[in-house]
Coordinates of C-alpha atoms in Angstrom, one line a residue:
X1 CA -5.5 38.9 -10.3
X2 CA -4.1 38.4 -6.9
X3 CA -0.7 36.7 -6.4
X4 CA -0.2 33.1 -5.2
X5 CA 1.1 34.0 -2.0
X6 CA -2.0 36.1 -1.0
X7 CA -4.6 32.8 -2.2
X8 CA -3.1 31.3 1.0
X9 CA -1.6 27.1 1.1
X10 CA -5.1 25.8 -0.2
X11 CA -4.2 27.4 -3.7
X12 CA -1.4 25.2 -4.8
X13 CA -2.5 22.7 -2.5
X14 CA -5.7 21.8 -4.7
X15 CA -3.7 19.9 -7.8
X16 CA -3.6 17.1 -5.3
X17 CA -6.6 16.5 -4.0
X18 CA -8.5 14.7 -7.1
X19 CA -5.1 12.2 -6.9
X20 CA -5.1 11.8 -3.4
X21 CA -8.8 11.3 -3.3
X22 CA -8.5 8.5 -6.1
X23 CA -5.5 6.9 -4.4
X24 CA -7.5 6.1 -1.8
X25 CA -10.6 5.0 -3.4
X26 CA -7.7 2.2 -4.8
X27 CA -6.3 1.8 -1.5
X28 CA -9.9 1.3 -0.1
X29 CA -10.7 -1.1 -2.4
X30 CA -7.9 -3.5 -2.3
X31 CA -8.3 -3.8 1.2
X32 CA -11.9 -4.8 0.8
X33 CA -11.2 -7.3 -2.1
X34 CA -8.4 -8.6 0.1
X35 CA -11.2 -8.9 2.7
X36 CA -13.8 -10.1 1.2
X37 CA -12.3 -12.0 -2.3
X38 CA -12.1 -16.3 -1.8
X39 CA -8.1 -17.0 -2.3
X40 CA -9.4 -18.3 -6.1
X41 CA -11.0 -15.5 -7.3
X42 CA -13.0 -15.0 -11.6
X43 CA -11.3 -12.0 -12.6
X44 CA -13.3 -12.5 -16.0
X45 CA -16.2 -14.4 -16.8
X46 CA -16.0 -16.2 -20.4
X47 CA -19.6 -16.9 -19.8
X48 CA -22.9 -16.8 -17.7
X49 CA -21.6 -19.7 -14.8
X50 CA -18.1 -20.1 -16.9
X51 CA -14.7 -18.6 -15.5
X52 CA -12.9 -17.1 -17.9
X53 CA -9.2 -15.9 -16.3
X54 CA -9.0 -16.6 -12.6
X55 CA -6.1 -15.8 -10.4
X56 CA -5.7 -15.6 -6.6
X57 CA -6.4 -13.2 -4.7
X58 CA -2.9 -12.5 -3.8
X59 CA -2.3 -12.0 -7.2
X60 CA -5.0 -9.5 -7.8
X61 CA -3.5 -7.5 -4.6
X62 CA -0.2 -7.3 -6.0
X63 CA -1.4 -6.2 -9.8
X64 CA -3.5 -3.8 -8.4
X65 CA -0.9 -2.3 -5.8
X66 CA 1.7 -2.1 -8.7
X67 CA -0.8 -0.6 -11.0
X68 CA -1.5 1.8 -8.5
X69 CA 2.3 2.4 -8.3
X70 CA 2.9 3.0 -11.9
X71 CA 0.1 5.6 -11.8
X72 CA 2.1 7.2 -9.0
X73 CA 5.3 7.0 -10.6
X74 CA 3.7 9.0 -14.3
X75 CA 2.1 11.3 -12.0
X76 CA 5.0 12.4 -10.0
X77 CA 6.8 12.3 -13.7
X78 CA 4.2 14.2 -15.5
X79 CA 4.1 17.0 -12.4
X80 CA 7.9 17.1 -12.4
X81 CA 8.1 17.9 -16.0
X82 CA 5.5 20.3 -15.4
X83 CA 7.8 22.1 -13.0
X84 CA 10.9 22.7 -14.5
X85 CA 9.8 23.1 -18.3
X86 CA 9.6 26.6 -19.4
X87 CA 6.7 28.4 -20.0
X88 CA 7.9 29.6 -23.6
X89 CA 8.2 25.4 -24.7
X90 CA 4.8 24.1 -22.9
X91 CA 2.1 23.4 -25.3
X92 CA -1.6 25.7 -24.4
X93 CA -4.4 26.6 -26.0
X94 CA -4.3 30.8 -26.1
X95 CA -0.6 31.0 -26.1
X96 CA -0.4 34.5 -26.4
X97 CA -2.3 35.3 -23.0
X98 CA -0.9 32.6 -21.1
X99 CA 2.8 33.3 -22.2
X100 CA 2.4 36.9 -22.3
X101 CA 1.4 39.3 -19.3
X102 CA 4.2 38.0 -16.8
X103 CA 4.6 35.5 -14.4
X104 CA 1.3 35.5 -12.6
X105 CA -0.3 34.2 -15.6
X106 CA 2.4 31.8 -16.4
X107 CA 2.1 30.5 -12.7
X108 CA -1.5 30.3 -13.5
X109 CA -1.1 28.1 -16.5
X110 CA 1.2 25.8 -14.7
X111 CA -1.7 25.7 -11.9
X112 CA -4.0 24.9 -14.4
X113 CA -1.7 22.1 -16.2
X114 CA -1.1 20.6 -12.4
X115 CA -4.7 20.0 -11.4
X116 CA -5.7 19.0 -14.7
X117 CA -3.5 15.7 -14.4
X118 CA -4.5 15.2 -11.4
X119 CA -7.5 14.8 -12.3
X120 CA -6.8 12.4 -15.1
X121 CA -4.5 10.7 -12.5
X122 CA -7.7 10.6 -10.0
X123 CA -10.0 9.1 -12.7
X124 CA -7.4 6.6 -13.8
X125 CA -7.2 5.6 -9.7
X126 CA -10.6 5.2 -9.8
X127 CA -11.3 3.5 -12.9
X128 CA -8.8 0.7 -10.9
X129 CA -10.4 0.8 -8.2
X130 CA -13.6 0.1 -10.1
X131 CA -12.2 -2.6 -11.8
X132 CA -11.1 -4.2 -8.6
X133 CA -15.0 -3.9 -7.4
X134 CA -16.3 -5.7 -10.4
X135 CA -13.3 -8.4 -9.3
X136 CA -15.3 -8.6 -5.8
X137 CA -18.9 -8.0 -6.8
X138 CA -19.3 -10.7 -9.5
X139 CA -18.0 -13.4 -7.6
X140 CA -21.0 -14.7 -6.2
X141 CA -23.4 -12.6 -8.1
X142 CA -25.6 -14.3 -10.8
X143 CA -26.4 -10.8 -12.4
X144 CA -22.6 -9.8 -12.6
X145 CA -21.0 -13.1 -14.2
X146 CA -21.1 -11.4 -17.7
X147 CA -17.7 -11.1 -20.0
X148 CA -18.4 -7.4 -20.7
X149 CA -18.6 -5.9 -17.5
X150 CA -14.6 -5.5 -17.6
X151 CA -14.9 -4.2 -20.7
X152 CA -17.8 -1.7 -20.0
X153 CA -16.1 0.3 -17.0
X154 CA -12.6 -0.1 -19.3
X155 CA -14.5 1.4 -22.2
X156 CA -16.6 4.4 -20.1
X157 CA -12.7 4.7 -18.5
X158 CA -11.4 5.7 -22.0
X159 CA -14.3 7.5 -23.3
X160 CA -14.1 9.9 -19.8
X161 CA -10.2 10.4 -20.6
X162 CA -10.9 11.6 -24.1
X163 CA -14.0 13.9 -23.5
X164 CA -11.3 15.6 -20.6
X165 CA -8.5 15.7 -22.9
X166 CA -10.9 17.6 -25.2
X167 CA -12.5 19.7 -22.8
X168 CA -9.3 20.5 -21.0
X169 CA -7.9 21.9 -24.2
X170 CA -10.8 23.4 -25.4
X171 CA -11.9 25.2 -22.8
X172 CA -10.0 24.9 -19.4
X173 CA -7.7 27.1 -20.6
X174 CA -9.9 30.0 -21.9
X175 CA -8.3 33.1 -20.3
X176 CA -10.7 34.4 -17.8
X177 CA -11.6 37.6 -19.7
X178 CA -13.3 35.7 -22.9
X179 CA -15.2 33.0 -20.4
X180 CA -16.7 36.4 -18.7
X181 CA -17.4 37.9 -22.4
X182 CA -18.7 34.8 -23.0
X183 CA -21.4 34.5 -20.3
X184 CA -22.7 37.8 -20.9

């Protein structure tokens, strides 16, 4: 195993990317809803033709900015915690490899925990993001004024979350030795 220092600045700088890259799918997409949304926008259609919750657009803007805020806030929490918790009290599937064998594995699984959440924070960006498209897209669009198009994206967002959770703990933290062992 080589040490941090000789993986060079792209090694711990890779937890951020699938965050950053989410923020600014959101970012991206509340500029075009604030571009291209009427100032009364359907947020939800009851019905085919029928509005079901409507708001402004400003109002839209603001809930998705401080969604995407709150987002930032838990992941800038959640990393934090990472940091300063000891390795002996975090919570990881093959304990005794990770917590045993020194401090390179330890920074390892820390590695691991930080790009891990952010990807779940770079799904949940996106997953608003989405939902601010299906804001813009079905407000003109005959095909898209259905009540369980919200729901649908909300619904595959949950269902991603969990199958990562589980796949996360099941297998992103298999120590490298039984993952080789494993493909031969």
């Amino acid at each position: 195993m080589s040490s941090p220092a000789s993986k060079g600045t792209a090694w711990w700088l890779t937890p951020l990317r699938p965050g950053l890259i989410g923020l600014v799918a959101l970012v991206v997409a509340v500029i075009v809803a604030s571009r291209v949304l009427p100032a009364h926008s359907i947020l939800i259609w009851a019905s085919a033709g029928k509005q079901g919750l409507a708001a402004s657009r400003s109002d839209l803007e603001i809930t998705a900015t401080i969604a995407g805020l709150i987002v930032l806030g838990a992941w800038s929490l959640g990393s934090l915690a990472f940091a300063v918790t000891p390795a002996r009290h975090m919570l990881v599937p093959h304990a005794a490899y990770w917590k045993s064998g020194g401090r390179e594995r330890v920074r390892e699984m820390k590695h691991r925990y930080f790009i891990y959440l952010s990807r779940a924070i770079g799904i949940t960006f996106w997953f608003l993001a989405a939902e601010v498209m299906v804001a813009v897209v079905s407000q003109k669009n005959g095909l898209l004024e259905s009540p369980w198009l919200p729901v649908v994206v909300s619904a595959l967002y949950i269902i991603g979350l969990l199958v990562f959770a589980v796949w996360v703990f099941a297998d992103g933290f298999q120590p490298a030795e039984a993952k080789a062992a494993r493909r031969r």
